[in-house]
Coordinates of C-alpha atoms in Angstrom, one line a residue:
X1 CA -50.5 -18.7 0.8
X2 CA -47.1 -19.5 2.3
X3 CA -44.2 -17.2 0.6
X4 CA -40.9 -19.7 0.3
X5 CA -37.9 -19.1 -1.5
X6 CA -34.7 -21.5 -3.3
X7 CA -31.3 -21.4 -0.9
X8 CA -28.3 -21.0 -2.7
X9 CA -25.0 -20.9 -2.1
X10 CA -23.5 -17.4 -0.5
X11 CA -20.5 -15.9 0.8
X12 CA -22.0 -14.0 3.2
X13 CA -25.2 -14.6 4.7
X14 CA -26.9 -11.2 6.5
X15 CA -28.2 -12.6 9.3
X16 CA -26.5 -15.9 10.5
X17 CA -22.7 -15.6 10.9
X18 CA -21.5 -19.3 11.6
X19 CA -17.8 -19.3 13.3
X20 CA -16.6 -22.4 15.1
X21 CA -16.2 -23.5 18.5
X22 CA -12.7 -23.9 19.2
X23 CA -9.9 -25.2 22.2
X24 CA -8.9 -22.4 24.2
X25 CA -8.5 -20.5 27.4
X26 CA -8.8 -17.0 28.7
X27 CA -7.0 -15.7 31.9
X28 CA -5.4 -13.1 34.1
X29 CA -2.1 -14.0 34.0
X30 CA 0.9 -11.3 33.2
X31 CA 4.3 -12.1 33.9
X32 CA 7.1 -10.9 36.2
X33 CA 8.5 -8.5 33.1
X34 CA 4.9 -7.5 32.8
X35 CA 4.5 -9.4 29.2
X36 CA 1.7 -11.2 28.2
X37 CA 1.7 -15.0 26.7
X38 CA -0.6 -16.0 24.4
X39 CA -0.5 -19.3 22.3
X40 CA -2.1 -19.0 18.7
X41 CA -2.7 -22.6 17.5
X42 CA -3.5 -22.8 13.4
X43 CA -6.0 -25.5 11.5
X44 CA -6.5 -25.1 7.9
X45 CA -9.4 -27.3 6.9
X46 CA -10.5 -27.7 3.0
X47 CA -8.5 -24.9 1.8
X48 CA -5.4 -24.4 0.1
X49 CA -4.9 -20.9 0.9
X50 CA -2.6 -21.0 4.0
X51 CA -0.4 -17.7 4.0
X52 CA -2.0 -15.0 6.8
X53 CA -1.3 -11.3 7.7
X54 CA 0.0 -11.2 11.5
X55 CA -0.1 -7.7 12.8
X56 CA 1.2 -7.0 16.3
X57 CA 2.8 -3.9 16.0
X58 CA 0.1 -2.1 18.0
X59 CA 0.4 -5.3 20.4
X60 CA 1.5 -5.2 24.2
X61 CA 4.9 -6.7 25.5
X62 CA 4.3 -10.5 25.1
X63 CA 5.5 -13.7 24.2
X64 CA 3.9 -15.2 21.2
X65 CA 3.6 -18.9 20.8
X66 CA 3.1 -20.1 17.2
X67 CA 2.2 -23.9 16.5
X68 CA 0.0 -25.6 13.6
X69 CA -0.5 -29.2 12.7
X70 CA -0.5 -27.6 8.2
X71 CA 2.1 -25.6 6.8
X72 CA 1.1 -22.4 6.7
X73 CA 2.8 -19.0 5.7
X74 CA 2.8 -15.7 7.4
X75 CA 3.6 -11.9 6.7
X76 CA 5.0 -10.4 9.6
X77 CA 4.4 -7.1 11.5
X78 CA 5.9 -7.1 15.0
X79 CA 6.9 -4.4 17.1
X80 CA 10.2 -4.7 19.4
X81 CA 8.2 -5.8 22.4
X82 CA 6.8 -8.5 20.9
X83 CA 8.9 -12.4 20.8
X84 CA 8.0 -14.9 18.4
X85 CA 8.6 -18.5 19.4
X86 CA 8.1 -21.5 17.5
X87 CA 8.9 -25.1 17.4
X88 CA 12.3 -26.3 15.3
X89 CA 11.2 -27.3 11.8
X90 CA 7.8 -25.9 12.3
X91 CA 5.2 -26.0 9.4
X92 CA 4.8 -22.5 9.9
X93 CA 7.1 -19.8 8.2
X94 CA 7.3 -16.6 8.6
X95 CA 7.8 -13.9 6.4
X96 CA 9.0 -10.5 7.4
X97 CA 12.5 -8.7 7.8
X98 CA 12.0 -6.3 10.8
X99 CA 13.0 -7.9 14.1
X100 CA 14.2 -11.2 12.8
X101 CA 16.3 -11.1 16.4
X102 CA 12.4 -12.0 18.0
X103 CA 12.3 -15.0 16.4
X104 CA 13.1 -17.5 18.7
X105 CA 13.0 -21.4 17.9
X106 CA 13.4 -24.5 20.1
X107 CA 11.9 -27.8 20.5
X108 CA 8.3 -27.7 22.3
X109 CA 4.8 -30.0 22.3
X110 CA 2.1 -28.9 20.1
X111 CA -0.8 -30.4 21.7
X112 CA -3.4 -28.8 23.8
X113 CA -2.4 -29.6 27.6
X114 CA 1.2 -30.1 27.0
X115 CA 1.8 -27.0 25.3
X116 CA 0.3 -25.5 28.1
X117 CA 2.3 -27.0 30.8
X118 CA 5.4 -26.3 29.0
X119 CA 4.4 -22.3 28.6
X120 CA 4.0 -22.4 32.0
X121 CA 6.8 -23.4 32.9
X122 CA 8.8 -21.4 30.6
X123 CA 7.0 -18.0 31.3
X124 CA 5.1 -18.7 34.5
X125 CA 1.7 -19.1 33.2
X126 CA -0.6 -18.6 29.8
X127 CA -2.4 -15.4 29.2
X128 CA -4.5 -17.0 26.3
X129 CA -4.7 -19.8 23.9
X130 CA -6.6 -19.4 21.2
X131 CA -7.0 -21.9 18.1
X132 CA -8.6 -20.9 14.7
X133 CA -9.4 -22.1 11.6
X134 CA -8.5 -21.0 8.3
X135 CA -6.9 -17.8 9.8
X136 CA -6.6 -15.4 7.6
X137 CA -5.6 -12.3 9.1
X138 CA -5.3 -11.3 12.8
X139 CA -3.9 -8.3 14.4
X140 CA -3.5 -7.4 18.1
X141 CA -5.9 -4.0 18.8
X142 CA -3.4 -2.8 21.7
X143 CA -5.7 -3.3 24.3
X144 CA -4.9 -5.8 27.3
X145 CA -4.8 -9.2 26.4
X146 CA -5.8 -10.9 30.0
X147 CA -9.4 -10.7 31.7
X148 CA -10.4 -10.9 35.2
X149 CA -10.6 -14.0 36.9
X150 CA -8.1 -17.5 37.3
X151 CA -4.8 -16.9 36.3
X152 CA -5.2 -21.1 35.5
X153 CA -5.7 -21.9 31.8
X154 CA -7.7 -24.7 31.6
X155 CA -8.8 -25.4 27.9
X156 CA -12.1 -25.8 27.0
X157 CA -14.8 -24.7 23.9
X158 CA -14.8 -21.1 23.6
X159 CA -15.9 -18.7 20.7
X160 CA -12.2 -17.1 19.7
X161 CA -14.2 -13.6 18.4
X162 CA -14.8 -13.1 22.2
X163 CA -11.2 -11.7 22.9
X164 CA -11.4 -8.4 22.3
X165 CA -7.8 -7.0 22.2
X166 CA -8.0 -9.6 18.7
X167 CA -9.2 -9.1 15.4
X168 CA -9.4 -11.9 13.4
X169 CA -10.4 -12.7 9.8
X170 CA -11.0 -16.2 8.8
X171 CA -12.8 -18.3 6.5
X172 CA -15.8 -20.6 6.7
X173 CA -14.8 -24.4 6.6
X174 CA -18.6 -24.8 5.9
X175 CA -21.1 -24.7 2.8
X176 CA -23.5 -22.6 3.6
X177 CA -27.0 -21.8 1.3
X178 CA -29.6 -18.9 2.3
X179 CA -32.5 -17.0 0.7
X180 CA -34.2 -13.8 1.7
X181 CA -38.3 -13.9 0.5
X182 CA -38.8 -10.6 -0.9
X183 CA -40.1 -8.5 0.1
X184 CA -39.1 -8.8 3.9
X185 CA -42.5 -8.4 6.2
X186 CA -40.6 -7.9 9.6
X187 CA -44.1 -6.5 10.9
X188 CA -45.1 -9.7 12.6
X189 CA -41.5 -10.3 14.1
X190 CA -38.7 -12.1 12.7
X191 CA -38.9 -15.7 12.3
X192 CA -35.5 -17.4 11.5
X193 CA -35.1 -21.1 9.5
X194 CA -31.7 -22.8 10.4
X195 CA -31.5 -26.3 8.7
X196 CA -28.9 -29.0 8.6
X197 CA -29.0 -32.4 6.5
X198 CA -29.2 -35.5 7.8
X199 CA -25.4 -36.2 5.9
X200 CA -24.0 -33.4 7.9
X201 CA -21.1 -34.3 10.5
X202 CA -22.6 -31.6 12.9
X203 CA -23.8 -32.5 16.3
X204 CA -23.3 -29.3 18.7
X205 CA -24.7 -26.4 17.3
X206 CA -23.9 -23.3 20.0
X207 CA -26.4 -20.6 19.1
X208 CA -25.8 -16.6 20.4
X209 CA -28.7 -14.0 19.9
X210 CA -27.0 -10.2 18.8
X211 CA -30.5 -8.7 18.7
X212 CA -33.1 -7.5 21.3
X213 CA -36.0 -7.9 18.8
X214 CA -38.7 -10.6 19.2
X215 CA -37.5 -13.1 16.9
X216 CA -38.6 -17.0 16.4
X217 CA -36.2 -19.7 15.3
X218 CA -36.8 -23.1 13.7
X219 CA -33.8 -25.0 14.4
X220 CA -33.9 -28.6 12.2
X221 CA -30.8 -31.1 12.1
X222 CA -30.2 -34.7 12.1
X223 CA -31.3 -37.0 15.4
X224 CA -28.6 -36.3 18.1
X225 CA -27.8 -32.7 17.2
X226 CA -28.2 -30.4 20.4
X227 CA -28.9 -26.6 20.3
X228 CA -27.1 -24.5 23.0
X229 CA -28.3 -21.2 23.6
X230 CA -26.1 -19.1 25.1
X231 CA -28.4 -16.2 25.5
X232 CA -32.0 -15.7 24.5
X233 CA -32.9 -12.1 24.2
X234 CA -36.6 -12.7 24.0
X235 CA -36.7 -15.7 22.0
X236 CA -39.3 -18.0 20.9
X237 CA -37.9 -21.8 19.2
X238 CA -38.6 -24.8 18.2
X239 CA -37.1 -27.9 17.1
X240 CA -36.9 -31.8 16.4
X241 CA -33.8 -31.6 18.6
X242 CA -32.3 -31.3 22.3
X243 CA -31.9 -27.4 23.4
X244 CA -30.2 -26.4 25.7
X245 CA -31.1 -22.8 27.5
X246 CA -28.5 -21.0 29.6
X247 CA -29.0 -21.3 33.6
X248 CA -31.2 -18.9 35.4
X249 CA -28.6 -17.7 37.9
X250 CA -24.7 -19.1 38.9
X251 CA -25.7 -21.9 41.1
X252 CA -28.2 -23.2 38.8
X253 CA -27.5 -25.5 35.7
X254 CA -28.9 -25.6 32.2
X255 CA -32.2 -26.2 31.2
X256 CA -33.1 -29.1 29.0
X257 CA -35.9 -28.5 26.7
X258 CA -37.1 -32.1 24.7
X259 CA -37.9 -32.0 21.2
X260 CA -41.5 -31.3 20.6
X261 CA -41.8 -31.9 16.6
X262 CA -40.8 -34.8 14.3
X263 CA -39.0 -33.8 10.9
X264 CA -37.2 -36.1 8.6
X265 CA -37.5 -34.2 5.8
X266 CA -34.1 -32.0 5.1
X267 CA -34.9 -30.3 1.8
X268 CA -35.5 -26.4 1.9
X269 CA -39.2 -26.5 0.7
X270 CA -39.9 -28.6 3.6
X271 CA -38.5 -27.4 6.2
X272 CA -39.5 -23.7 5.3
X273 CA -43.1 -25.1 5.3
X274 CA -43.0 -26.5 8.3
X275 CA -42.2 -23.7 9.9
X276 CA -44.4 -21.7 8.8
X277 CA -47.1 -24.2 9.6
X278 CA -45.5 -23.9 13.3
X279 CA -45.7 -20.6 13.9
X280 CA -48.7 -19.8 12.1
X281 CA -46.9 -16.9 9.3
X282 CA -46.9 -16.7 6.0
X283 CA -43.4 -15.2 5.8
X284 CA -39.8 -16.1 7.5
X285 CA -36.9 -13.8 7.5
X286 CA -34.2 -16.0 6.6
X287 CA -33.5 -19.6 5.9
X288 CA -29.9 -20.8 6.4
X289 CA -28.9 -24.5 5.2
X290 CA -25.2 -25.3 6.4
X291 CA -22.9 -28.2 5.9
X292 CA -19.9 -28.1 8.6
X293 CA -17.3 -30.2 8.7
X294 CA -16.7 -29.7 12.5
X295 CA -18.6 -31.7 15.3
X296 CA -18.9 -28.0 16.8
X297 CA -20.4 -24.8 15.3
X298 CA -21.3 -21.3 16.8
X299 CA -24.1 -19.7 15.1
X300 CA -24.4 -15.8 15.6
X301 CA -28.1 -14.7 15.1
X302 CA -28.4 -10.4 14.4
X303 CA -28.3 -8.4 11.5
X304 CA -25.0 -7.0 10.8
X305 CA -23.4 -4.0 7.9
X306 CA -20.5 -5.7 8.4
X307 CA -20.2 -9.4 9.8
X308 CA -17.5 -10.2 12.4
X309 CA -16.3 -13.2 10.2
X310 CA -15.6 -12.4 6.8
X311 CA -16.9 -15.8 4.9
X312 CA -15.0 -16.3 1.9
X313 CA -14.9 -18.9 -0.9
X314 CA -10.9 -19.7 -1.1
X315 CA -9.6 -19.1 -4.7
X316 CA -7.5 -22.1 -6.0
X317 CA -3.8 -21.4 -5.8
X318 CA -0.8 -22.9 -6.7
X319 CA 0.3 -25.9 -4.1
X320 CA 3.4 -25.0 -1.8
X321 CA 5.8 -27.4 -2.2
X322 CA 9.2 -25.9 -1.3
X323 CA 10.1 -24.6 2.1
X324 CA 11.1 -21.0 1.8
X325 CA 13.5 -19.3 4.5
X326 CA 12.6 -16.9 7.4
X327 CA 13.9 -13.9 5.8
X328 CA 13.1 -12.8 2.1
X329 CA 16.7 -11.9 0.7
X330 CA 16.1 -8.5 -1.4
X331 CA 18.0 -7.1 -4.2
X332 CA 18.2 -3.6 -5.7
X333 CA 19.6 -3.3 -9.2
X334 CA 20.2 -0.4 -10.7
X335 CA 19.9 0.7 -14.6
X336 CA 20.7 3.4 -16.9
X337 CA 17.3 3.7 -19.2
X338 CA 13.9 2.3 -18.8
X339 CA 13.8 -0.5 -20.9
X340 CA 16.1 -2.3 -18.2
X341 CA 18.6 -4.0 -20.3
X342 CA 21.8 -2.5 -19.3
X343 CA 22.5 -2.9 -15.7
X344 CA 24.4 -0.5 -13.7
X345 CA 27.9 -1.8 -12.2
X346 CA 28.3 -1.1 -8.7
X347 CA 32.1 0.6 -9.2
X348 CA 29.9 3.0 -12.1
X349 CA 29.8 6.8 -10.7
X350 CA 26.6 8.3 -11.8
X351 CA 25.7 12.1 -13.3
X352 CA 23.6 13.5 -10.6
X353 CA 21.4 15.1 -13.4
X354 CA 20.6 11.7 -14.8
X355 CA 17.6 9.5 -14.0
X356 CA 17.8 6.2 -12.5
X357 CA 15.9 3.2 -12.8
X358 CA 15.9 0.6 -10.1
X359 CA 14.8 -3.0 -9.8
X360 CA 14.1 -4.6 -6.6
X361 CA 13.3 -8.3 -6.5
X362 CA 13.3 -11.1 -3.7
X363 CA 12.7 -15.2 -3.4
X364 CA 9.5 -16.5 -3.4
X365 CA 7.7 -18.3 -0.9
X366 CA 7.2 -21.9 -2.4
X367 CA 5.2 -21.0 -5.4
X368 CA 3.2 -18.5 -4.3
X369 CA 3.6 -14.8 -6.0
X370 CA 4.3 -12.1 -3.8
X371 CA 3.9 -8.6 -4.9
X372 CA 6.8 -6.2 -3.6
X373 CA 5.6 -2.8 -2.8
X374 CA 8.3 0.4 -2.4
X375 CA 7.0 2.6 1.0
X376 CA 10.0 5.0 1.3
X377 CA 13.9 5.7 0.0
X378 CA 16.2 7.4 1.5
X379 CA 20.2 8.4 0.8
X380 CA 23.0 8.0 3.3
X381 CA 26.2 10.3 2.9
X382 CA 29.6 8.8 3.7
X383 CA 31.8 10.7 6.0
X384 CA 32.6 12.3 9.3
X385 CA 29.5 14.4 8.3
X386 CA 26.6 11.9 7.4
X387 CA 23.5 13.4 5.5
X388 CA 19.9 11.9 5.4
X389 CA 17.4 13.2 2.5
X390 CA 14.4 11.6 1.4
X391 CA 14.3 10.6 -2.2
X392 CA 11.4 11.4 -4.0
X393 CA 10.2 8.1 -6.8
X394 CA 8.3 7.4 -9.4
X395 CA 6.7 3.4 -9.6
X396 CA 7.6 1.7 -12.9
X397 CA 5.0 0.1 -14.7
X398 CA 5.7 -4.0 -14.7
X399 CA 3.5 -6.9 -15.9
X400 CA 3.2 -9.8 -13.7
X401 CA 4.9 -11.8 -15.8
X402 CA 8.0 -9.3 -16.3
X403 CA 8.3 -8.8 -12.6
X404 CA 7.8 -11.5 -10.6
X405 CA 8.2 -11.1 -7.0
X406 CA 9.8 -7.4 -7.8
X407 CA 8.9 -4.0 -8.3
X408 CA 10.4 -0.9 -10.5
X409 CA 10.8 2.5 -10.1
X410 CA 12.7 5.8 -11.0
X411 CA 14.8 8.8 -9.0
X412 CA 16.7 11.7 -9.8
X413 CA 19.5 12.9 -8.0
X414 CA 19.0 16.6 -8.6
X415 CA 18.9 17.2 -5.0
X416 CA 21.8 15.8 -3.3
X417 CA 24.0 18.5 -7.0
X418 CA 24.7 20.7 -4.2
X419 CA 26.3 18.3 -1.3
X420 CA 29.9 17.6 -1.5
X421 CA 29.8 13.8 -0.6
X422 CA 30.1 12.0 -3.6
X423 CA 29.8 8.5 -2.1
X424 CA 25.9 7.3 -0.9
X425 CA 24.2 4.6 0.4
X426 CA 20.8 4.1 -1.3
X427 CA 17.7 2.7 1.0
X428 CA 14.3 1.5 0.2
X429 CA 11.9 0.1 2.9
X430 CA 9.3 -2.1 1.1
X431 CA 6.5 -4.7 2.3
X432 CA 5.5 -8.0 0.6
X433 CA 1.6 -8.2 -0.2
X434 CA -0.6 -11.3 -0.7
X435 CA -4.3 -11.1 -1.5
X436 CA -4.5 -7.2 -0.4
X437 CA -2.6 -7.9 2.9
X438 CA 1.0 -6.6 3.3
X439 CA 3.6 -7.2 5.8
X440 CA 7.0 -6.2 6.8
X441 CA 9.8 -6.6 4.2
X442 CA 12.3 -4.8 5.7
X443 CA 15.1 -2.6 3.7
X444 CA 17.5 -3.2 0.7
X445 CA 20.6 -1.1 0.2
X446 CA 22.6 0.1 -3.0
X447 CA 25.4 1.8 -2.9
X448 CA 25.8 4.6 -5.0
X449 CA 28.8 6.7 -6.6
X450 CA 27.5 10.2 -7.6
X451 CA 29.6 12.9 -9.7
X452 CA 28.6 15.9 -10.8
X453 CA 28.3 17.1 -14.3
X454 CA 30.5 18.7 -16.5
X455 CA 30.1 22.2 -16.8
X456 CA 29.9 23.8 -20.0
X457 CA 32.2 27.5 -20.4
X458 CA 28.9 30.1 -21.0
X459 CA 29.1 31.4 -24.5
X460 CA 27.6 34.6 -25.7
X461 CA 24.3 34.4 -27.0
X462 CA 24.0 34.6 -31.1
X463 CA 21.0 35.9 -32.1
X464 CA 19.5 34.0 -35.0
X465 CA 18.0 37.5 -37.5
X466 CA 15.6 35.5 -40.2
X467 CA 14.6 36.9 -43.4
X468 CA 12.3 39.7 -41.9
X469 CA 14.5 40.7 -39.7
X470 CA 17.5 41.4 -42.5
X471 CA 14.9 43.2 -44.8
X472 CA 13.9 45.1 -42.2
X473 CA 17.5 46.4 -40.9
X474 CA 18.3 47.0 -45.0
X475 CA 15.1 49.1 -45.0
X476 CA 15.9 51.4 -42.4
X477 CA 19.6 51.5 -43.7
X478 CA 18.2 52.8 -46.9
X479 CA 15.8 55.4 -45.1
X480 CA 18.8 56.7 -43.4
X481 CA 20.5 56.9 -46.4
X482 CA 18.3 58.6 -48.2
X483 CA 17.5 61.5 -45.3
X484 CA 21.3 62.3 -45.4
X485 CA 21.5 62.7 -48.7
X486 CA 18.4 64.7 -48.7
X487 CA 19.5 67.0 -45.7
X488 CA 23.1 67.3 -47.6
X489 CA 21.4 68.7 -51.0
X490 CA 18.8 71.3 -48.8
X491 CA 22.0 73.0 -46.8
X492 CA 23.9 73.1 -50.1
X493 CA 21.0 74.3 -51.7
X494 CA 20.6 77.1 -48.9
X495 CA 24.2 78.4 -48.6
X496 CA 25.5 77.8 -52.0
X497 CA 28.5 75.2 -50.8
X498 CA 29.4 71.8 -50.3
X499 CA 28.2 71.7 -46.1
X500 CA 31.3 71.6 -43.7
X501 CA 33.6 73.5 -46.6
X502 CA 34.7 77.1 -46.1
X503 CA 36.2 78.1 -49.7
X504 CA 37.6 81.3 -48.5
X505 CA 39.3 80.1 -46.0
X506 CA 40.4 77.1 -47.5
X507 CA 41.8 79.2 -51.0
X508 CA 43.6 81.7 -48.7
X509 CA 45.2 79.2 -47.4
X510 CA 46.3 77.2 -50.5
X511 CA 48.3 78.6 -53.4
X512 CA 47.0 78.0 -56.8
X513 CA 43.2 77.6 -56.1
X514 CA 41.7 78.0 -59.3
X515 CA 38.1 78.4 -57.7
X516 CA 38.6 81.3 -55.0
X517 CA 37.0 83.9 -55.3
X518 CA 37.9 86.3 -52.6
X519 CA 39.5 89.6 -52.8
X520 CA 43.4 90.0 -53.5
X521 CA 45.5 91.0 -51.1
X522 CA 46.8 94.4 -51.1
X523 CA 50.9 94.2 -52.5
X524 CA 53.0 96.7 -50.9
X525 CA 54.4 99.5 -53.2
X526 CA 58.3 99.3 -52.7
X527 CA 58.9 95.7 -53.2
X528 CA 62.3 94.8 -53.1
X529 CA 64.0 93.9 -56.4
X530 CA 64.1 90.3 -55.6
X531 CA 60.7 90.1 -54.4
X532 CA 59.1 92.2 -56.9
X533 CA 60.2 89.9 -60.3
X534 CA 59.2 86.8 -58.1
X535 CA 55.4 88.9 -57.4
X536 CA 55.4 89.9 -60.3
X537 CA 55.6 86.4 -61.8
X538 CA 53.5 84.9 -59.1
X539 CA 50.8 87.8 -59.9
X540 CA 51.1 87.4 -63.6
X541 CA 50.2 83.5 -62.8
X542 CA 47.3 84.5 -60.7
X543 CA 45.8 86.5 -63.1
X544 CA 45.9 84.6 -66.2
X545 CA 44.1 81.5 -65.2
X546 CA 40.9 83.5 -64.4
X547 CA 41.2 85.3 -67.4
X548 CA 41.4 81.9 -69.9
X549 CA 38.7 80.7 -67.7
X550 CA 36.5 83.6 -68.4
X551 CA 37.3 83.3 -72.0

């Protein structure tokens, strides 16, 4: 029984990549400054997402010709070396604030051969012209741009994923169906289906082999397609079409091989019969059905973890009907709390121990949303003595539709308490993203008043006693209290007196004590008159108080 299976439609098929054959040229010219030229020519075909990442900032010295026939939008990442040039009230715009001085424009052709004449004349010669479809992202991988051979460029179908020093992402102009039977039998050899309806506008289908494993194709497409191989790597085929197989040494030419099968029949269950009829298995590999919209197509045959075109279903977006500027124009504002509502004015000094919340927003590119990201911020002292510190910030949290095209975050100025400049300059260096690809927005700057914070005179710490703490101190008081008292009534108890009182001392010393009781005094004998009435009197005193008391 023959195993078939139902195509559908895929983004990504494992095992035929389709990328188009495009204009272009290839050579070994560098100029007299030792800077490449390279002219990148732009389609966009059934899509209406036209904004692409350009990435040269690993790129050689060169000259970079930009021209497309659609408007198209970029984000920008150059180095210094490299010079943009494009045509006066070009249809493409870039987007990027770093090295807007390498952006040249002037009045040029746009077509083909006359674009390459007049790069010629201007730089001496053409490194590489390259023309894609759909671009979606390329960068330049540093390596050098020219290759060996003819400094001439003459223009003619090439595969643009050749060049190695580019790396290019686009997407498919063409609708593509597949199907895998499961499970795959690979022990017989692969066997490959590639089918094109009769409707389809195809007519040169270029076809390179990435695998060194015997495999067998069945190529079926309306009467007129051809099938170009441009290498065979063991490879059996058949079709109801012209192929073409590449020459069998440099003098030779190509081999023409005449269709050898009839088949009118374009629907999947056919075809897929068919060729198993052919090739006598019972299984395929793969069938791939594709509809391009191009009169040429390369087909890349191999297995691949990661294709070298990324196929992708464009997402509807917004149309772009306004024609934005060359340079985003940013603006940082600055606030006091996060709910944003009371801006900062740019003559207000700020408490370096308060936080600040910062808005930056910029224009938008026709319609489309751009999403601003913060990479670093910096502050810039004023003075004879200028200070650079990096400034540590926290992202705010923003909903799309509170923050169109801008971004929030916090800082503290805790750091810069210590420095005596009061007057800053606040930096941010951000880049604009669309669809997970971010390019070069450049910097925004804020001035920035800063004052220190009023100090508070240090006051002596009160301690707060609660209710334990007071019963406690009136408990010991009364345990003190009560031993004093206690050792008080032992010593009197002991010695008979009040503690710390000498009586006899104290009653010698004062006349009248009624509570001595120490020994009189011996009184001479021969007093004189005067002295003996007033003795006599004081004696007769003495004695008469002890007496009654005795009584």
């Amino acid at each position: 029984s023959h195993q078939t299976c139902k195509p559908e439609k895929a983004n990504k098929n494992p095992w035929v990549h389709v990328r188009e054959m495009t204009i272009g040229c290839w050579t070994s010219f560098i100029s007299k400054d030792n800077a490449e030229v390279h002219i990148l020519n732009l389609n966009y075909v059934a899509t209406t997402d036209t904004i692409f990442h350009l990435n040269m900032t690993s790129a050689r010295p060169m000259h970079l010709v930009l021209t497309s026939l659609d408007t198209a939008y970029s984000l920008l990442n150059i180095n210094p070396d490299v010079h943009i040039h494009m045509k006066n009230h070009s249809k493409i715009v870039i987007h990027g604030n770093e090295h807007n001085n390498n952006v040249h424009t002037q009045d040029f052709p746009t077509q083909g051969e006359e674009l390459v004449k007049w790069a010629s004349q201007k730089f001496g010669g053409v490194t590489s012209f390259t023309t894609i479809q759909n671009l979606k992202s390329i960068s330049w991988t540093g390596t050098s741009g020219s290759k060996p051979g003819s400094h001439s460029c003459v223009l003619k179908n090439e595969d643009p994923f050749e060049k190695h020093f580019l790396k290019i992402e686009a997407g498919t102009w063409a609708s593509i169906k597949s199907c895998t039977p499961q499970p795959e039998n690979l022990s017989a050899g692969e066997l490959h289906i590639i089918n094109i309806p009769e409707n389809a506008n195809v007519r040169n289908i270029s076809i390179r082999m990435e695998k060194h494993d015997k495999t067998s194709m069945f190529l079926r497409g309306p009467q007129g397609t051809t099938w170009n191989f441009l290498n065979l790597q063991h490879t059996t085929f058949a079709s109801n079409n012209i192929i073409l197989l590449p020459p069998m040494s440099q003098d030779s030419s190509q081999l023409t091989v005449r269709p050898f099968l009839t088949s009118n029949n374009d629907s999947a269950m056919s075809v897929q019969k068919a060729a198993l009829t052919h090739f006598k298995a019972s299984t395929f590999t793969s069938y791939t059905e594709l509809s391009p919209e191009d009169s040429m197509v390369l087909l890349v045959l191999g297995k691949m973890e990661k294709p070298a075109v990324t196929v992708t279903v464009p997402e509807p977006v917004t149309p772009i009907t306004t024609t934005a500027p060359h340079q985003m124009p940013l603006m940082m504002q600055l606030y006091t709390s996060p709910d944003y509502r009371s801006p900062l004015d740019p003559n207000t000094k700020v408490q370096s121990d308060k936080r600040i919340y910062a808005e930056i927003s910029g224009h938008t590119i026709g319609n489309i949303v751009l999403t601003i990201k913060v990479i670093s911020c910096t502050v810039h002292s004023k003075g004879s003595c200028p200070v650079v510190q990096e400034l540590p910030f926290i992202p705010e949290a923003c909903s799309l539709n509170s923050c169109p095209n801008s971004t929030r975050l916090s800082f503290s100025l805790d750091q810069i308490q210590e420095l005596t400049s009061t007057t800053w300059d606040l930096e941010c260096a951000v880049k604009f993203c669309y669809s997970e690809k971010c390019g070069d927005g450049g910097r925004v700057k804020r001035n920035l008043e800063v004052t220190q914070p009023c100090l508070q005179p240090p006051t002596q710490p009160c301690f707060d006693f609660g209710l334990p703490g007071v019963l406690c101190i009136a408990f010991g008081g009364f345990l003190i209290g009560v031993l004093l008292i206690g050792a008080l009534w032992f010593i009197k108890i002991k010695t008979g007196y009040p503690t710390g009182l000498d009586i006899s001392s104290t009653a010698a010393n004062l006349p009248g004590c009624p509570c001595s009781g120490a020994k009189r005094q011996p009184v001479s004998t021969n007093p004189s008159p005067s002295e003996n009435s007033s003795a006599n009197a004081s004696i007769g005193s003495t004695q008469s108080t002890p007496t009654s008391s005795m009584a």
